[in-house]
Amino acid sequence: MGRILVTGGAGFIGSNFVHYVLENTDDSVTVLDSLTYAGNRASLDGLPSDRFNLVVGDIRDSNLVDGLFADHEQVVHYAAESHNDNSLHDPRPFLETNIVGTYTLLEAARKHGNRFHHISTDEVYGDLELDDPQRFTENTPYNPSSPYSSTKAGSDLLVRAWVRSFGVLATISNCSNNYGPYQHVEKFIPRQITNVLGGVRPKLYGAGLNVRDWIHADDHSSAVLAILNSGVIGETYLIGADGEKNNKEVVEMILEQLGQPTDAYDHVVDRAGHDLRYAIDSSKLRSELGWLPQFSDFAAGLSSTIEWYRDNEAWWLPQKQATEARYAVQGQ
Ligand code: NAD
Ligand code: DAU
């Protein structure tokens, strides 16, 4: 039985990880989260109080972080500014949290000798052509496109440097696009589901041919636990579930599952610098750590995600209007 400190545990993937750990292990969890617009206490409702607590605070607060690292052997670092569109309009919080925040945590891990796992993204590798037979591997050169992905690339490089120069006991994982419950309505899949539920047509950026490699958040969580328990210090692992789909296909599936005509969507202004395609080769994780995704059927995973949003309007409705007001200003 261990105690895991989870930064960003009130966000989408972090909260799914917390639920996963509490349901599938005997470990206890402390969440450190500053509850930005993307963090939501309600995502952690109902967790057992003897095994879970939430500390509201900033990962850049070195005194707070120092105390928490002294008390926890293992740390999983999810906290970040995570949305590409926001990073195009105001990059500064991305530099602050993703770079300075990660640096603050690494200094604490260096002092206290924690086992540190850094959560990152496939976007650090840039994008692929639609017809490229290659997928990203751990050896693909870094080539980030957006302010968001460049700060994530920067944070990965800080972790590598702290491993090599200071012996920090860290691993890194770079995962593809997640879907599932508790995802903020600014993101593609929940935005379109909640649009259709509210009688609004889905919005596709540009032609809608950009490809993302979808993975269910629970598969991401099981991979992170495998790396935390058995990963080799200093190594990077790519996490993906062979889930490539273009955005148009995903919108059509959402419309179909919600009983609407599959062409009832609008094309809107494209994202600046929009990455064309992401695709992950996760063979290293599968062969070295024996990990396998459980959600191989995207249509079924999407259907249960739609059900979750249908059943949990009280969770997302308070954020919907402000989110759509931001998009409207951008013509999206
Ligand atoms: P999210 O935006 O839903 O959640 C981020 C959480 O971090 C929020 O709860 C927020 O309050 C918290 N946070 C932000 N700044 C903070 C600060 N300075 N101090 C403390 N807490 C802070 O993000 P997400 O989609 O769950 O992504 C989590 C992590 O996974 C990120 O590191 C992201 O880069 C990575 N990732 C995401 C995806 C994806 O598909 N969403 C895929 C691969 C990797
Ligand atoms: O690949 C991993 C990354 O996936 C993570 O690092 C990021 O934190 C996460 O936000 C996600 O980034 P994307 O930019 O791929 O996700 P987003 O949900 O914003 O968009 C997915 C695709 O859908 C992308 O091609 C843009 C498009 N899109 C998005 C929105 C919000 C639309 O066509 N319409 C929309 O309304």
Short mmCIF file of C-alpha atoms and ligand atoms in Angstrom, two decimals:
data_model
loop_
_atom_site.label_atom_id
_atom_site.label_comp_id
_atom_site.label_asym_id
_atom_site.label_seq_id
_atom_site.Cartn_x
_atom_site.Cartn_y
_atom_site.Cartn_z
CA MET A 1 0.00 0.00 0.00
CA GLY A 2 1.49 3.34 -1.08
CA ARG A 3 0.58 7.00 -1.15
CA ILE A 4 0.61 8.65 -4.55
CA LEU A 5 0.67 12.41 -5.05
CA VAL A 6 -1.23 13.30 -8.24
CA THR A 7 -0.81 16.83 -9.61
CA GLY A 8 -3.69 18.05 -11.75
CA GLY A 9 -5.94 15.34 -10.31
CA ALA A 10 -9.07 17.50 -10.62
CA GLY A 11 -8.65 17.72 -14.40
CA PHE A 12 -9.85 15.28 -17.04
CA ILE A 13 -7.16 12.60 -17.20
CA GLY A 14 -5.89 13.15 -13.66
CA SER A 15 -9.34 12.58 -12.14
CA ASN A 16 -9.83 9.45 -14.24
CA PHE A 17 -6.45 8.21 -12.94
CA VAL A 18 -7.45 8.90 -9.33
CA HIS A 19 -10.69 6.93 -9.74
CA TYR A 20 -8.77 4.13 -11.46
CA VAL A 21 -6.13 3.87 -8.71
CA LEU A 22 -8.69 3.87 -5.91
CA GLU A 23 -10.80 1.23 -7.68
CA ASN A 24 -7.98 -1.06 -8.79
CA THR A 25 -5.27 -0.85 -6.09
CA ASP A 26 -4.93 -0.49 -2.30
CA ASP A 27 -3.00 2.78 -2.66
CA SER A 28 -4.04 6.14 -1.23
CA VAL A 29 -4.03 9.34 -3.26
CA THR A 30 -3.40 13.01 -2.54
CA VAL A 31 -4.37 15.41 -5.33
CA LEU A 32 -2.56 18.75 -5.68
CA ASP A 33 -4.60 20.99 -7.98
CA SER A 34 -5.09 24.75 -8.18
CA LEU A 35 -8.61 24.33 -9.64
CA THR A 36 -8.17 26.52 -12.70
CA TYR A 37 -11.14 26.83 -15.09
CA ALA A 38 -10.23 23.24 -16.17
CA GLY A 39 -10.20 21.71 -12.69
CA ASN A 40 -13.43 20.54 -11.09
CA ARG A 41 -13.90 19.32 -7.52
CA ALA A 42 -17.03 17.48 -8.63
CA SER A 43 -14.86 15.11 -10.68
CA LEU A 44 -13.58 13.77 -7.34
CA ASP A 45 -16.94 13.50 -5.59
CA GLY A 46 -17.70 10.30 -3.69
CA LEU A 47 -14.12 9.08 -3.26
CA PRO A 48 -13.33 7.29 0.04
CA SER A 49 -12.11 9.92 2.55
CA ASP A 50 -9.77 7.46 4.30
CA ARG A 51 -7.80 6.96 1.08
CA PHE A 52 -8.17 10.28 -0.70
CA ASN A 53 -7.61 13.99 -0.06
CA LEU A 54 -7.50 17.13 -2.18
CA VAL A 55 -4.96 19.90 -1.56
CA VAL A 56 -5.91 23.07 -3.42
CA GLY A 57 -2.66 24.75 -4.43
CA ASP A 58 -0.30 25.63 -7.24
CA ILE A 59 2.53 23.41 -8.47
CA ARG A 60 4.69 26.57 -8.65
CA ASP A 61 4.37 27.03 -4.86
CA SER A 62 7.73 25.55 -3.84
CA ASN A 63 6.99 25.53 -0.07
CA LEU A 64 3.72 23.68 -0.52
CA VAL A 65 5.30 21.27 -3.01
CA ASP A 66 8.27 20.62 -0.70
CA GLY A 67 5.99 19.53 2.15
CA LEU A 68 3.93 17.25 -0.08
CA PHE A 69 6.98 15.62 -1.66
CA ALA A 70 8.38 14.96 1.82
CA ASP A 71 5.19 13.01 2.60
CA HIS A 72 4.72 11.02 -0.62
CA GLU A 73 7.07 8.50 -2.16
CA GLN A 74 5.46 8.45 -5.63
CA VAL A 75 4.37 11.45 -7.72
CA VAL A 76 2.43 11.44 -10.99
CA HIS A 77 2.45 14.85 -12.68
CA TYR A 78 -0.63 15.64 -14.81
CA ALA A 79 -1.07 19.35 -13.98
CA ALA A 80 -0.83 21.52 -17.08
CA GLU A 81 -2.50 24.08 -19.22
CA SER A 82 -3.74 21.60 -21.79
CA HIS A 83 -5.77 23.26 -24.56
CA ASN A 84 -4.09 24.17 -27.86
CA ASP A 85 -6.66 26.82 -28.82
CA ASN A 86 -6.13 28.68 -25.54
CA SER A 87 -2.37 28.59 -26.02
CA LEU A 88 -2.76 30.37 -29.35
CA HIS A 89 -4.59 33.27 -27.68
CA ASP A 90 -2.66 33.56 -24.38
CA PRO A 91 0.54 31.50 -24.19
CA ARG A 92 1.80 32.87 -20.85
CA PRO A 93 -0.07 30.49 -18.45
CA PHE A 94 1.34 27.61 -20.51
CA LEU A 95 4.90 28.77 -19.90
CA GLU A 96 4.15 29.33 -16.21
CA THR A 97 2.49 26.01 -15.40
CA ASN A 98 4.01 23.65 -17.93
CA ILE A 99 7.61 24.91 -17.69
CA VAL A 100 8.03 26.70 -14.33
CA GLY A 101 5.60 24.34 -12.61
CA THR A 102 7.40 21.22 -13.83
CA TYR A 103 10.75 22.76 -12.83
CA THR A 104 9.39 23.40 -9.30
CA LEU A 105 8.32 19.75 -8.98
CA LEU A 106 11.63 18.44 -10.32
CA GLU A 107 13.58 20.45 -7.74
CA ALA A 108 11.44 18.89 -4.98
CA ALA A 109 11.93 15.39 -6.43
CA ARG A 110 15.67 16.02 -6.52
CA LYS A 111 15.65 16.99 -2.82
CA HIS A 112 13.37 14.21 -1.54
CA GLY A 113 14.27 11.35 -3.92
CA ASN A 114 10.67 10.69 -5.04
CA ARG A 115 9.71 8.32 -7.83
CA PHE A 116 8.42 10.87 -10.36
CA HIS A 117 6.32 10.12 -13.44
CA HIS A 118 5.81 12.93 -15.94
CA ILE A 119 2.68 12.88 -18.14
CA SER A 120 3.19 14.23 -21.62
CA THR A 121 1.70 14.21 -25.08
CA ASP A 122 2.32 12.85 -28.58
CA GLU A 123 2.13 16.46 -29.81
CA VAL A 124 5.78 16.99 -28.87
CA TYR A 125 6.62 15.10 -32.10
CA GLY A 126 4.75 17.50 -34.39
CA ASP A 127 2.52 15.91 -37.03
CA LEU A 128 2.52 13.29 -39.79
CA GLU A 129 1.22 13.34 -43.36
CA LEU A 130 -2.10 11.51 -43.82
CA ASP A 131 -0.45 8.84 -45.99
CA ASP A 132 2.78 8.46 -43.98
CA PRO A 133 3.21 4.76 -43.12
CA GLN A 134 5.33 5.76 -40.10
CA ARG A 135 3.91 6.37 -36.63
CA PHE A 136 5.59 8.18 -33.73
CA THR A 137 8.07 6.13 -31.69
CA GLU A 138 10.26 6.98 -28.69
CA ASN A 139 13.01 7.88 -31.22
CA THR A 140 11.01 10.39 -33.28
CA PRO A 141 12.68 13.84 -33.09
CA TYR A 142 10.84 16.56 -31.18
CA ASN A 143 9.11 19.07 -33.49
CA PRO A 144 6.24 20.78 -31.62
CA SER A 145 3.89 23.15 -33.46
CA SER A 146 1.84 25.12 -30.91
CA PRO A 147 2.66 27.14 -27.79
CA TYR A 148 1.01 24.30 -25.80
CA SER A 149 3.02 21.49 -27.38
CA SER A 150 6.28 23.44 -27.26
CA THR A 151 5.87 23.97 -23.49
CA LYS A 152 5.14 20.25 -23.07
CA ALA A 153 8.27 19.46 -25.11
CA GLY A 154 10.22 21.87 -22.89
CA SER A 155 8.92 20.16 -19.76
CA ASP A 156 9.92 16.72 -21.11
CA LEU A 157 13.45 17.99 -21.75
CA LEU A 158 13.66 19.39 -18.20
CA VAL A 159 12.72 15.94 -16.86
CA ARG A 160 15.40 14.28 -19.00
CA ALA A 161 18.02 16.80 -17.82
CA TRP A 162 17.07 16.32 -14.13
CA VAL A 163 17.41 12.54 -14.56
CA ARG A 164 20.81 12.78 -16.19
CA SER A 165 22.35 15.65 -14.20
CA PHE A 166 20.80 15.14 -10.77
CA GLY A 167 19.76 11.47 -10.72
CA VAL A 168 16.02 12.19 -10.33
CA LEU A 169 14.07 8.90 -10.45
CA ALA A 170 11.81 9.89 -13.32
CA THR A 171 10.02 8.34 -16.28
CA ILE A 172 8.03 10.07 -19.05
CA SER A 173 5.02 8.96 -21.05
CA ASN A 174 3.68 10.60 -24.22
CA CYS A 175 0.08 9.67 -24.90
CA SER A 176 -2.33 10.28 -27.77
CA ASN A 177 -5.77 11.96 -27.57
CA ASN A 178 -7.87 10.75 -24.65
CA TYR A 179 -11.64 10.50 -24.46
CA GLY A 180 -14.01 9.50 -21.65
CA PRO A 181 -15.88 11.03 -18.71
CA TYR A 182 -14.93 14.29 -16.93
CA GLN A 183 -13.40 15.95 -20.05
CA HIS A 184 -13.91 19.71 -20.26
CA VAL A 185 -16.49 20.84 -22.84
CA GLU A 186 -13.85 22.95 -24.64
CA LYS A 187 -12.34 19.73 -26.07
CA PHE A 188 -13.48 18.22 -29.36
CA ILE A 189 -15.55 15.15 -28.37
CA PRO A 190 -17.38 16.61 -25.33
CA ARG A 191 -17.96 19.88 -27.19
CA GLN A 192 -19.75 18.08 -30.01
CA ILE A 193 -21.70 15.72 -27.73
CA THR A 194 -22.97 18.60 -25.58
CA ASN A 195 -23.72 20.69 -28.68
CA VAL A 196 -25.93 17.96 -30.11
CA LEU A 197 -27.58 17.34 -26.71
CA GLY A 198 -28.40 21.08 -26.65
CA GLY A 199 -29.73 21.16 -30.21
CA VAL A 200 -26.64 22.90 -31.66
CA ARG A 201 -24.79 21.65 -34.75
CA PRO A 202 -21.23 20.26 -34.20
CA LYS A 203 -18.33 22.45 -35.39
CA LEU A 204 -15.53 20.99 -37.49
CA TYR A 205 -12.31 22.98 -37.89
CA GLY A 206 -11.43 23.35 -41.58
CA ALA A 207 -12.22 20.35 -43.75
CA GLY A 208 -12.31 17.99 -40.74
CA LEU A 209 -9.71 15.65 -42.21
CA ASN A 210 -7.18 15.99 -39.36
CA VAL A 211 -6.52 12.65 -37.70
CA ARG A 212 -6.24 11.96 -33.97
CA ASP A 213 -5.31 8.61 -32.38
CA TRP A 214 -8.02 8.10 -29.74
CA ILE A 215 -7.50 6.20 -26.49
CA HIS A 216 -9.92 5.77 -23.57
CA ALA A 217 -8.76 7.55 -20.39
CA ASP A 218 -8.89 4.24 -18.45
CA ASP A 219 -6.37 2.71 -20.87
CA HIS A 220 -4.12 5.72 -20.29
CA SER A 221 -4.45 5.15 -16.52
CA SER A 222 -3.55 1.45 -16.69
CA ALA A 223 -0.50 2.31 -18.79
CA VAL A 224 0.66 4.97 -16.31
CA LEU A 225 0.32 2.51 -13.40
CA ALA A 226 2.35 -0.07 -15.34
CA ILE A 227 5.11 2.49 -15.95
CA LEU A 228 5.03 3.77 -12.36
CA ASN A 229 5.43 0.22 -11.04
CA SER A 230 7.72 -1.37 -13.64
CA GLY A 231 9.13 1.35 -15.92
CA VAL A 232 12.88 1.84 -16.20
CA ILE A 233 14.16 5.11 -14.72
CA GLY A 234 15.13 7.63 -17.41
CA GLU A 235 12.99 5.92 -20.07
CA THR A 236 10.20 7.36 -22.19
CA TYR A 237 7.13 5.26 -23.12
CA LEU A 238 4.60 6.08 -25.83
CA ILE A 239 0.97 5.25 -24.96
CA GLY A 240 -1.57 4.63 -27.74
CA ALA A 241 -4.36 2.21 -28.64
CA ASP A 242 -4.35 2.15 -32.47
CA GLY A 243 -7.38 4.46 -32.57
CA GLU A 244 -6.77 6.69 -35.61
CA LYS A 245 -9.89 8.51 -36.88
CA ASN A 246 -10.36 11.78 -38.70
CA ASN A 247 -12.49 14.47 -37.07
CA LYS A 248 -15.26 14.17 -39.64
CA GLU A 249 -15.64 10.44 -38.91
CA VAL A 250 -15.88 11.15 -35.18
CA VAL A 251 -18.53 13.85 -35.61
CA GLU A 252 -20.53 11.55 -37.89
CA MET A 253 -20.38 8.78 -35.24
CA ILE A 254 -21.57 11.18 -32.52
CA LEU A 255 -24.46 12.37 -34.70
CA GLU A 256 -25.43 8.82 -35.61
CA GLN A 257 -25.33 7.60 -32.00
CA LEU A 258 -27.52 10.56 -30.98
CA GLY A 259 -30.05 9.81 -33.71
CA GLN A 260 -29.27 12.83 -35.92
CA PRO A 261 -28.49 13.00 -39.68
CA THR A 262 -24.76 12.38 -40.09
CA ASP A 263 -24.28 15.54 -42.18
CA ALA A 264 -25.84 17.89 -39.59
CA TYR A 265 -22.58 19.70 -38.76
CA ASP A 266 -20.88 23.00 -39.74
CA HIS A 267 -17.36 23.74 -40.94
CA VAL A 268 -15.78 26.65 -39.03
CA VAL A 269 -12.49 28.59 -39.10
CA ASP A 270 -9.48 26.26 -38.89
CA ARG A 271 -7.00 26.31 -35.98
CA ALA A 272 -3.78 28.22 -36.73
CA GLY A 273 -0.90 25.79 -37.30
CA HIS A 274 -3.35 22.85 -36.98
CA ASP A 275 -1.43 19.55 -36.72
CA LEU A 276 -2.60 17.21 -39.47
CA ARG A 277 -2.19 13.75 -37.98
CA TYR A 278 -0.95 12.04 -34.83
CA ALA A 279 -0.30 8.28 -34.67
CA ILE A 280 1.41 6.31 -31.91
CA ASP A 281 3.43 3.11 -32.09
CA SER A 282 3.18 1.78 -28.53
CA SER A 283 5.14 -1.45 -29.12
CA LYS A 284 7.77 -0.64 -26.50
CA LEU A 285 5.18 -0.33 -23.73
CA ARG A 286 3.42 -3.49 -24.90
CA SER A 287 6.52 -5.64 -25.30
CA GLU A 288 8.59 -4.41 -22.33
CA LEU A 289 5.85 -3.89 -19.73
CA GLY A 290 3.15 -6.23 -21.07
CA TRP A 291 0.52 -3.46 -21.27
CA LEU A 292 -2.56 -3.89 -23.47
CA PRO A 293 -5.48 -1.48 -23.99
CA GLN A 294 -8.91 -2.79 -22.94
CA PHE A 295 -11.10 -0.36 -24.95
CA SER A 296 -10.42 -1.59 -28.48
CA ASP A 297 -13.93 -0.74 -29.73
CA PHE A 298 -14.04 3.06 -30.21
CA ALA A 299 -17.76 3.06 -31.07
CA ALA A 300 -18.57 1.35 -27.76
CA GLY A 301 -16.27 3.67 -25.78
CA LEU A 302 -17.83 6.69 -27.50
CA SER A 303 -21.32 5.39 -26.71
CA SER A 304 -20.55 5.09 -22.98
CA THR A 305 -18.97 8.57 -23.05
CA ILE A 306 -22.13 9.99 -24.66
CA GLU A 307 -24.19 8.28 -21.93
CA TRP A 308 -21.97 9.86 -19.27
CA TYR A 309 -22.55 13.38 -20.65
CA ARG A 310 -26.27 12.70 -21.00
CA ASP A 311 -26.42 11.58 -17.35
CA ASN A 312 -24.17 14.31 -15.94
CA GLU A 313 -25.49 17.59 -17.30
CA ALA A 314 -25.01 19.20 -13.87
CA TRP A 315 -21.25 18.55 -14.21
CA TRP A 316 -20.80 20.25 -17.60
CA LEU A 317 -23.62 22.76 -18.04
CA PRO A 318 -22.08 25.47 -15.81
CA GLN A 319 -19.04 25.62 -18.14
CA LYS A 320 -20.82 25.34 -21.47
CA GLN A 321 -21.99 28.91 -22.01
CA ALA A 322 -18.64 30.55 -21.18
CA THR A 323 -16.80 28.03 -23.36
CA GLU A 324 -19.04 28.67 -26.37
CA ALA A 325 -18.75 32.44 -25.83
CA ARG A 326 -14.94 32.09 -26.13
CA TYR A 327 -15.26 30.06 -29.32
CA ALA A 328 -17.76 32.50 -30.82
CA VAL A 329 -15.21 35.34 -30.53
CA GLN A 330 -12.77 33.17 -32.51
CA GLY A 331 -15.34 32.34 -35.18
CA GLN A 332 -15.25 28.69 -34.08
P1 NAD B 1 -7.02 19.36 -18.00
O1 NAD B 1 -6.86 20.74 -18.54
O2 NAD B 1 -8.35 18.71 -18.05
O3 NAD B 1 -6.56 19.36 -16.46
C1 NAD B 1 -5.44 20.03 -16.00
C2 NAD B 1 -5.52 20.12 -14.47
O4 NAD B 1 -4.33 20.78 -14.01
C3 NAD B 1 -6.72 20.96 -13.98
O5 NAD B 1 -7.37 20.28 -12.93
C4 NAD B 1 -6.08 22.25 -13.49
O6 NAD B 1 -6.80 22.86 -12.43
C5 NAD B 1 -4.71 21.76 -13.04
N1 NAD B 1 -3.70 22.82 -13.05
C6 NAD B 1 -3.41 23.68 -14.08
N2 NAD B 1 -2.43 24.53 -13.71
C7 NAD B 1 -2.08 24.19 -12.45
C8 NAD B 1 -1.12 24.69 -11.53
N3 NAD B 1 -0.30 25.71 -11.85
N4 NAD B 1 -1.00 24.10 -10.32
C9 NAD B 1 -1.82 23.07 -9.98
N5 NAD B 1 -2.75 22.57 -10.79
C10 NAD B 1 -2.88 23.11 -12.02
O7 NAD B 1 -5.92 18.50 -18.71
P2 NAD B 1 -5.95 16.96 -19.19
O8 NAD B 1 -6.54 16.89 -20.53
O9 NAD B 1 -6.50 16.13 -18.10
O10 NAD B 1 -4.39 16.69 -19.34
C11 NAD B 1 -3.63 16.26 -18.21
C12 NAD B 1 -2.21 16.01 -18.63
O11 NAD B 1 -2.18 15.02 -19.64
C13 NAD B 1 -1.50 17.23 -19.22
O12 NAD B 1 -0.17 17.22 -18.76
C14 NAD B 1 -1.58 17.01 -20.72
O13 NAD B 1 -0.50 17.64 -21.36
C15 NAD B 1 -1.49 15.50 -20.78
N6 NAD B 1 -2.09 14.86 -21.96
C16 NAD B 1 -3.40 15.11 -22.27
C17 NAD B 1 -3.99 14.43 -23.33
C18 NAD B 1 -5.45 14.63 -23.70
O14 NAD B 1 -5.92 14.04 -24.65
N7 NAD B 1 -6.23 15.44 -22.96
C19 NAD B 1 -3.23 13.50 -24.06
C20 NAD B 1 -1.89 13.29 -23.72
C21 NAD B 1 -1.34 13.96 -22.65
O1 DAU B 2 -2.64 14.44 -28.76
C1 DAU B 2 -2.75 14.70 -27.39
C2 DAU B 2 -3.39 16.06 -27.17
O2 DAU B 2 -4.78 15.91 -27.46
C3 DAU B 2 -3.19 16.60 -25.76
O3 DAU B 2 -1.83 16.85 -25.55
C4 DAU B 2 -3.99 17.88 -25.53
O4 DAU B 2 -3.88 18.29 -24.17
C5 DAU B 2 -5.44 17.61 -25.87
O5 DAU B 2 -6.21 18.81 -25.74
C6 DAU B 2 -5.56 17.06 -27.28
O6 DAU B 2 -5.16 18.08 -28.24
P1 DAU B 2 -5.99 18.34 -29.60
O7 DAU B 2 -5.70 19.71 -30.02
O8 DAU B 2 -5.77 17.22 -30.55
O9 DAU B 2 -7.47 18.18 -29.00
P2 DAU B 2 -8.85 19.00 -29.25
O10 DAU B 2 -9.89 18.26 -28.50
O11 DAU B 2 -8.69 20.44 -28.99
O12 DAU B 2 -9.08 18.80 -30.81
C7 DAU B 2 -9.11 17.52 -31.42
C8 DAU B 2 -9.25 17.72 -32.92
O13 DAU B 2 -10.54 18.25 -33.21
C9 DAU B 2 -8.26 18.71 -33.51
O14 DAU B 2 -7.90 18.27 -34.83
C10 DAU B 2 -9.06 20.01 -33.59
C11 DAU B 2 -10.45 19.53 -33.89
N1 DAU B 2 -11.57 20.33 -33.37
C12 DAU B 2 -11.57 20.73 -32.08
C13 DAU B 2 -12.63 21.43 -31.55
C14 DAU B 2 -12.63 21.90 -30.12
C15 DAU B 2 -12.66 20.59 -34.18
O15 DAU B 2 -12.69 20.21 -35.40
N2 DAU B 2 -13.72 21.26 -33.69
C16 DAU B 2 -13.76 21.71 -32.40
O16 DAU B 2 -14.76 22.31 -31.98
#
